[in-house]
Amino acid sequence: MAHLEIAGLRKSHGAVQVIAGVDLAVASGEFFTLLGPSGCGKTTTLRCIAGFIAPNDGDIRVDGASVLNAPPEKRGFGVVFQNYALFPHLTVAENVGYGLKTRRVPWEEARRRVGEALAMVQLFGLKDRLPRELSGGQQQRVALARAIVIRPRLLLLDEPLANLDAKLRHELRWLIRDVQRAQGTTAIYVTHDHAEAMALSDRIAVMRNGQIAQVGTPREIYQRPLERYVASFTGETNTLEARVVAEAGPGRYRVAVAGSELEATGPAGLTPGTVRHLLARPESLSLAPEGAAGVSVRLDAVVYVGAALRCEVVTACKQRVVLQVPVQRAYTPGETLSLAIDPAQAWLMAPGEAA
Amino acid sequence: MKRPLRYLSGAVLALLYAFLLMPLVVVALASFSGGEVLRFPPEGFSFKWYARFFANESFLSALMLSLRLALVSAVTVSVLATMAALFYRRLPYRWREPFRILVIMPLLLPEILTAIGLLFFLYRVGLGSSAFGLQIGHIVVTLPFAFLSVAAALQQIDSSLEEASASLGAGTFETFRRIVWPLIRPGIFTGALFAFIVSFDMFTMSFLLKPIGGNTLPLAVFDYLKYDFDPMAAAAATLSVGFALLVVLLVEKTVGLRRAF
């Protein structure tokens, strides 16, 4: 149980700024995720926290005290690596007990705690195996047990599920969450998978080019992204150019999109005439027969994907929009329809590059 | 591969090995000769040349010197090579290759060149024609073998293992003792084995740097063959192969060569 603050963190390799000023505050017991594409500096940030690399500038404080002068072995953080990093010559139990041995924990207590940790990751029966005799998923469970058995102040996870297949990824995702909750450990999780980040995190920091683009709960990040980059990195997105016509209430606006006027939510203080990007997630859109309220569109393609029909429509301004609609009604490509957007989910973002 | 082709390649390989190993077999068989001249096929069978070998003062002292040189080389070189390999791995990328080439230089240069250089150097520092000087020569030549072996073993260790160990509370030394050392140990033993065999068989370096009144086994065999052409030389050569095999077997039994290589 510890809280973490990062202030003004910078790290460069030669001329390349890998971390270009990162500020973060993670509360005690929080599950916090650094989300971003490869090369955005998320892993470098995690490695700075772990103490494997030293930042050029800035400070990292845990429970108010700077850890920058402490080597990794003095920080007391548990680390889970993408490639598991199990000690190949030690058995499962020896791997898990390693951190207790270095701490000179008495043998009896160490044995009990190793047993508990292995039980927590559902691997007790395999304690005498060598890592190479385990599957990837089992190896990562051992790595997780090894990191939590020392009761770390922070649990740092660097893309722990990236090397596993989809089914195991799901299983282990919940295991990580359960273990973190049960222990009440503050966790910093690095991933490029937005679904993973959404499912696990209390809060997410979306990173771009060594900086934080936005910090928020999964819901905020997904529904209220500040810019197009964040939106496109957190799930499937449609963006439509929109011009503010008038303010309809606090944070509610009438906007002009592709020749039609509709209602959307946005940050406070947008003046009429401002051009913004309207975020419309596929599930916030619906199609109605021609003539209904909404934006007039032409249906370009329909694909049956089982649970829904996936439609691609084109607006009068040649903007392409993807949405999913219920399978009940039949659609024919080429027909003209009316595209409606749920005003509560239509969100005005700052213009900018997509991911 | 088609079956006839496979048989053919097998036959070619067998022929090649036979060609390479034949001299060794001939020498070994000749050493058990009962006659007085080194020839093949041997005349009769006896152990008398081995008995004479072990009764021969100069051969015995040469064998002892060779064993001592090889043993000291193997031990020293293991320590030096391990330190050099650890250093090599920590070097910034652009310094690595130059450092590696520097360490394996004695392997790349003709042994005679290294030996002549050392000869001048040792005389200058007052170690000319001394057993210690010869030992230095053996260490210089055997170091690259051990270095390559340990460096290869180290390369197998992902740096995340050391990071994991550090994050679990182990300092640099404890990480070395508990993680790095057990994982590179086979590589070190293999390197020591190479060093032993190379030192035991070394001729050129020993020829130039040999101490006054001292002889290594290969030199003693060479000297002996200059004047006498009897099977004792074959016995000495066979023994030298035997010692090398013995060391290999010893390593096989203790660490297991399959793990070491």
PDB file of N, CA, C and O in Angstrom, chain B residues 159-200:
ATOM      1  N   SER B 159      18.741 -10.071 -19.811  1.00  0.00           N
ATOM      2  CA  SER B 159      19.030  -9.083 -18.759  1.00  0.00           C
ATOM      3  C   SER B 159      17.835  -8.920 -17.818  1.00  0.00           C
ATOM      4  O   SER B 159      17.993  -8.469 -16.692  1.00  0.00           O
ATOM      5  N   SER B 160      16.638  -9.326 -18.275  1.00  0.00           N
ATOM      6  CA  SER B 160      15.486  -9.206 -17.377  1.00  0.00           C
ATOM      7  C   SER B 160      15.611 -10.149 -16.175  1.00  0.00           C
ATOM      8  O   SER B 160      15.008  -9.904 -15.135  1.00  0.00           O
ATOM      9  N   LEU B 161      16.410 -11.220 -16.307  1.00  0.00           N
ATOM     10  CA  LEU B 161      16.621 -12.102 -15.154  1.00  0.00           C
ATOM     11  C   LEU B 161      17.325 -11.358 -14.034  1.00  0.00           C
ATOM     12  O   LEU B 161      16.983 -11.475 -12.867  1.00  0.00           O
ATOM     13  N   GLU B 162      18.344 -10.576 -14.416  1.00  0.00           N
ATOM     14  CA  GLU B 162      19.066  -9.809 -13.404  1.00  0.00           C
ATOM     15  C   GLU B 162      18.193  -8.700 -12.835  1.00  0.00           C
ATOM     16  O   GLU B 162      18.253  -8.391 -11.649  1.00  0.00           O
ATOM     17  N   GLU B 163      17.366  -8.123 -13.710  1.00  0.00           N
ATOM     18  CA  GLU B 163      16.455  -7.081 -13.227  1.00  0.00           C
ATOM     19  C   GLU B 163      15.438  -7.671 -12.263  1.00  0.00           C
ATOM     20  O   GLU B 163      15.130  -7.085 -11.222  1.00  0.00           O
ATOM     21  N   ALA B 164      14.926  -8.860 -12.605  1.00  0.00           N
ATOM     22  CA  ALA B 164      13.968  -9.523 -11.720  1.00  0.00           C
ATOM     23  C   ALA B 164      14.617  -9.794 -10.369  1.00  0.00           C
ATOM     24  O   ALA B 164      14.035  -9.524  -9.323  1.00  0.00           O
ATOM     25  N   SER B 165      15.851 -10.288 -10.422  1.00  0.00           N
ATOM     26  CA  SER B 165      16.561 -10.585  -9.186  1.00  0.00           C
ATOM     27  C   SER B 165      16.747  -9.325  -8.348  1.00  0.00           C
ATOM     28  O   SER B 165      16.533  -9.330  -7.134  1.00  0.00           O
ATOM     29  N   ALA B 166      17.114  -8.226  -9.012  1.00  0.00           N
ATOM     30  CA  ALA B 166      17.307  -6.955  -8.291  1.00  0.00           C
ATOM     31  C   ALA B 166      15.994  -6.496  -7.674  1.00  0.00           C
ATOM     32  O   ALA B 166      15.946  -6.100  -6.505  1.00  0.00           O
ATOM     33  N   SER B 167      14.915  -6.593  -8.451  1.00  0.00           N
ATOM     34  CA  SER B 167      13.632  -6.114  -7.931  1.00  0.00           C
ATOM     35  C   SER B 167      13.190  -6.946  -6.730  1.00  0.00           C
ATOM     36  O   SER B 167      12.417  -6.486  -5.904  1.00  0.00           O
ATOM     37  N   LEU B 168      13.694  -8.174  -6.633  1.00  0.00           N
ATOM     38  CA  LEU B 168      13.320  -9.039  -5.517  1.00  0.00           C
ATOM     39  C   LEU B 168      14.265  -8.876  -4.331  1.00  0.00           C
ATOM     40  O   LEU B 168      14.221  -9.644  -3.387  1.00  0.00           O
ATOM     41  N   GLY B 169      15.146  -7.893  -4.425  1.00  0.00           N
ATOM     42  CA  GLY B 169      15.940  -7.547  -3.253  1.00  0.00           C
ATOM     43  C   GLY B 169      17.378  -8.023  -3.266  1.00  0.00           C
ATOM     44  O   GLY B 169      18.075  -7.885  -2.266  1.00  0.00           O
ATOM     45  N   ALA B 170      17.841  -8.597  -4.380  1.00  0.00           N
ATOM     46  CA  ALA B 170      19.219  -9.084  -4.427  1.00  0.00           C
ATOM     47  C   ALA B 170      20.138  -8.006  -4.998  1.00  0.00           C
ATOM     48  O   ALA B 170      19.847  -7.443  -6.045  1.00  0.00           O
ATOM     49  N   GLY B 171      21.233  -7.741  -4.300  1.00  0.00           N
ATOM     50  CA  GLY B 171      22.219  -6.790  -4.797  1.00  0.00           C
ATOM     51  C   GLY B 171      23.030  -7.411  -5.926  1.00  0.00           C
ATOM     52  O   GLY B 171      22.818  -8.570  -6.287  1.00  0.00           O
ATOM     53  N   THR B 172      23.968  -6.636  -6.470  1.00  0.00           N
ATOM     54  CA  THR B 172      24.751  -7.105  -7.615  1.00  0.00           C
ATOM     55  C   THR B 172      25.453  -8.424  -7.311  1.00  0.00           C
ATOM     56  O   THR B 172      25.420  -9.360  -8.108  1.00  0.00           O
ATOM     57  N   PHE B 173      26.077  -8.511  -6.129  1.00  0.00           N
ATOM     58  CA  PHE B 173      26.844  -9.705  -5.812  1.00  0.00           C
ATOM     59  C   PHE B 173      25.935 -10.915  -5.604  1.00  0.00           C
ATOM     60  O   PHE B 173      26.197 -12.004  -6.101  1.00  0.00           O
ATOM     61  N   GLU B 174      24.833 -10.676  -4.885  1.00  0.00           N
ATOM     62  CA  GLU B 174      23.912 -11.782  -4.623  1.00  0.00           C
ATOM     63  C   GLU B 174      23.289 -12.278  -5.932  1.00  0.00           C
ATOM     64  O   GLU B 174      23.091 -13.477  -6.124  1.00  0.00           O
ATOM     65  N   THR B 175      22.980 -11.346  -6.843  1.00  0.00           N
ATOM     66  CA  THR B 175      22.436 -11.727  -8.149  1.00  0.00           C
ATOM     67  C   THR B 175      23.443 -12.574  -8.913  1.00  0.00           C
ATOM     68  O   THR B 175      23.100 -13.580  -9.524  1.00  0.00           O
ATOM     69  N   PHE B 176      24.724 -12.201  -8.832  1.00  0.00           N
ATOM     70  CA  PHE B 176      25.742 -12.991  -9.510  1.00  0.00           C
ATOM     71  C   PHE B 176      25.805 -14.395  -8.919  1.00  0.00           C
ATOM     72  O   PHE B 176      25.800 -15.389  -9.632  1.00  0.00           O
ATOM     73  N   ARG B 177      25.832 -14.443  -7.595  1.00  0.00           N
ATOM     74  CA  ARG B 177      26.000 -15.726  -6.916  1.00  0.00           C
ATOM     75  C   ARG B 177      24.804 -16.667  -7.139  1.00  0.00           C
ATOM     76  O   ARG B 177      24.963 -17.854  -7.392  1.00  0.00           O
ATOM     77  N   ARG B 178      23.595 -16.120  -7.067  1.00  0.00           N
ATOM     78  CA  ARG B 178      22.406 -16.976  -7.132  1.00  0.00           C
ATOM     79  C   ARG B 178      21.880 -17.212  -8.549  1.00  0.00           C
ATOM     80  O   ARG B 178      21.247 -18.222  -8.808  1.00  0.00           O
ATOM     81  N   ILE B 179      22.098 -16.229  -9.445  1.00  0.00           N
ATOM     82  CA  ILE B 179      21.494 -16.352 -10.778  1.00  0.00           C
ATOM     83  C   ILE B 179      22.556 -16.520 -11.871  1.00  0.00           C
ATOM     84  O   ILE B 179      22.554 -17.504 -12.600  1.00  0.00           O
ATOM     85  N   VAL B 180      23.466 -15.556 -11.981  1.00  0.00           N
ATOM     86  CA  VAL B 180      24.395 -15.565 -13.120  1.00  0.00           C
ATOM     87  C   VAL B 180      25.355 -16.756 -13.033  1.00  0.00           C
ATOM     88  O   VAL B 180      25.502 -17.510 -13.994  1.00  0.00           O
ATOM     89  N   TRP B 181      25.965 -16.925 -11.882  1.00  0.00           N
ATOM     90  CA  TRP B 181      26.957 -17.999 -11.732  1.00  0.00           C
ATOM     91  C   TRP B 181      26.392 -19.378 -12.043  1.00  0.00           C
ATOM     92  O   TRP B 181      26.959 -20.100 -12.882  1.00  0.00           O
ATOM     93  N   PRO B 182      25.258 -19.782 -11.460  1.00  0.00           N
ATOM     94  CA  PRO B 182      24.757 -21.122 -11.802  1.00  0.00           C
ATOM     95  C   PRO B 182      24.467 -21.275 -13.293  1.00  0.00           C
ATOM     96  O   PRO B 182      24.598 -22.364 -13.842  1.00  0.00           O
ATOM     97  N   LEU B 183      24.086 -20.188 -13.957  1.00  0.00           N
ATOM     98  CA  LEU B 183      23.710 -20.299 -15.358  1.00  0.00           C
ATOM     99  C   LEU B 183      24.916 -20.303 -16.296  1.00  0.00           C
ATOM    100  O   LEU B 183      24.848 -20.859 -17.387  1.00  0.00           O
ATOM    101  N   ILE B 184      26.032 -19.674 -15.874  1.00  0.00           N
ATOM    102  CA  ILE B 184      27.187 -19.671 -16.776  1.00  0.00           C
ATOM    103  C   ILE B 184      28.224 -20.726 -16.392  1.00  0.00           C
ATOM    104  O   ILE B 184      29.195 -20.927 -17.110  1.00  0.00           O
ATOM    105  N   ARG B 185      27.995 -21.403 -15.273  1.00  0.00           N
ATOM    106  CA  ARG B 185      28.967 -22.400 -14.808  1.00  0.00           C
ATOM    107  C   ARG B 185      29.333 -23.423 -15.882  1.00  0.00           C
ATOM    108  O   ARG B 185      30.520 -23.673 -16.114  1.00  0.00           O
ATOM    109  N   PRO B 186      28.344 -24.002 -16.580  1.00  0.00           N
ATOM    110  CA  PRO B 186      28.726 -24.958 -17.636  1.00  0.00           C
ATOM    111  C   PRO B 186      29.633 -24.324 -18.687  1.00  0.00           C
ATOM    112  O   PRO B 186      30.569 -24.953 -19.170  1.00  0.00           O
ATOM    113  N   GLY B 187      29.350 -23.073 -19.026  1.00  0.00           N
ATOM    114  CA  GLY B 187      30.174 -22.357 -20.008  1.00  0.00           C
ATOM    115  C   GLY B 187      31.588 -22.158 -19.510  1.00  0.00           C
ATOM    116  O   GLY B 187      32.558 -22.276 -20.271  1.00  0.00           O
ATOM    117  N   ILE B 188      31.721 -21.873 -18.228  1.00  0.00           N
ATOM    118  CA  ILE B 188      33.057 -21.687 -17.653  1.00  0.00           C
ATOM    119  C   ILE B 188      33.827 -23.003 -17.674  1.00  0.00           C
ATOM    120  O   ILE B 188      34.991 -23.059 -18.043  1.00  0.00           O
ATOM    121  N   PHE B 189      33.135 -24.103 -17.302  1.00  0.00           N
ATOM    122  CA  PHE B 189      33.803 -25.404 -17.301  1.00  0.00           C
ATOM    123  C   PHE B 189      34.236 -25.809 -18.706  1.00  0.00           C
ATOM    124  O   PHE B 189      35.321 -26.327 -18.917  1.00  0.00           O
ATOM    125  N   THR B 190      33.363 -25.548 -19.663  1.00  0.00           N
ATOM    126  CA  THR B 190      33.719 -25.861 -21.043  1.00  0.00           C
ATOM    127  C   THR B 190      34.935 -25.057 -21.468  1.00  0.00           C
ATOM    128  O   THR B 190      35.862 -25.584 -22.103  1.00  0.00           O
ATOM    129  N   GLY B 191      34.942 -23.766 -21.107  1.00  0.00           N
ATOM    130  CA  GLY B 191      36.070 -22.901 -21.443  1.00  0.00           C
ATOM    131  C   GLY B 191      37.351 -23.414 -20.811  1.00  0.00           C
ATOM    132  O   GLY B 191      38.406 -23.466 -21.457  1.00  0.00           O
ATOM    133  N   ALA B 192      37.265 -23.850 -19.548  1.00  0.00           N
ATOM    134  CA  ALA B 192      38.437 -24.370 -18.846  1.00  0.00           C
ATOM    135  C   ALA B 192      38.928 -25.644 -19.528  1.00  0.00           C
ATOM    136  O   ALA B 192      40.133 -25.866 -19.679  1.00  0.00           O
ATOM    137  N   LEU B 193      37.969 -26.456 -19.980  1.00  0.00           N
ATOM    138  CA  LEU B 193      38.318 -27.701 -20.666  1.00  0.00           C
ATOM    139  C   LEU B 193      39.083 -27.417 -21.959  1.00  0.00           C
ATOM    140  O   LEU B 193      40.129 -28.010 -22.227  1.00  0.00           O
ATOM    141  N   PHE B 194      38.555 -26.472 -22.732  1.00  0.00           N
ATOM    142  CA  PHE B 194      39.238 -26.074 -23.963  1.00  0.00           C
ATOM    143  C   PHE B 194      40.652 -25.597 -23.648  1.00  0.00           C
ATOM    144  O   PHE B 194      41.618 -25.980 -24.307  1.00  0.00           O
ATOM    145  N   ALA B 195      40.737 -24.718 -22.637  1.00  0.00           N
ATOM    146  CA  ALA B 195      42.029 -24.144 -22.273  1.00  0.00           C
ATOM    147  C   ALA B 195      43.010 -25.250 -21.901  1.00  0.00           C
ATOM    148  O   ALA B 195      44.169 -25.251 -22.314  1.00  0.00           O
ATOM    149  N   PHE B 196      42.527 -26.250 -21.131  1.00  0.00           N
ATOM    150  CA  PHE B 196      43.387 -27.343 -20.707  1.00  0.00           C
ATOM    151  C   PHE B 196      43.935 -28.101 -21.915  1.00  0.00           C
ATOM    152  O   PHE B 196      45.138 -28.329 -22.040  1.00  0.00           O
ATOM    153  N   ILE B 197      43.036 -28.451 -22.824  1.00  0.00           N
ATOM    154  CA  ILE B 197      43.454 -29.263 -23.967  1.00  0.00           C
ATOM    155  C   ILE B 197      44.394 -28.480 -24.886  1.00  0.00           C
ATOM    156  O   ILE B 197      45.425 -28.989 -25.334  1.00  0.00           O
ATOM    157  N   VAL B 198      44.042 -27.214 -25.133  1.00  0.00           N
ATOM    158  CA  VAL B 198      44.881 -26.386 -26.005  1.00  0.00           C
ATOM    159  C   VAL B 198      46.266 -26.214 -25.398  1.00  0.00           C
ATOM    160  O   VAL B 198      47.287 -26.321 -26.082  1.00  0.00           O
ATOM    161  N   SER B 199      46.307 -25.964 -24.092  1.00  0.00           N
ATOM    162  CA  SER B 199      47.594 -25.786 -23.420  1.00  0.00           C
ATOM    163  C   SER B 199      48.406 -27.085 -23.438  1.00  0.00           C
ATOM    164  O   SER B 199      49.601 -27.073 -23.695  1.00  0.00           O
ATOM    165  N   PHE B 200      47.719 -28.196 -23.194  1.00  0.00           N
ATOM    166  CA  PHE B 200      48.390 -29.482 -23.110  1.00  0.00           C
ATOM    167  C   PHE B 200      49.039 -29.865 -24.447  1.00  0.00           C
ATOM    168  O   PHE B 200      50.076 -30.498 -24.482  1.00  0.00           O
TER     169      PHE B 200
END
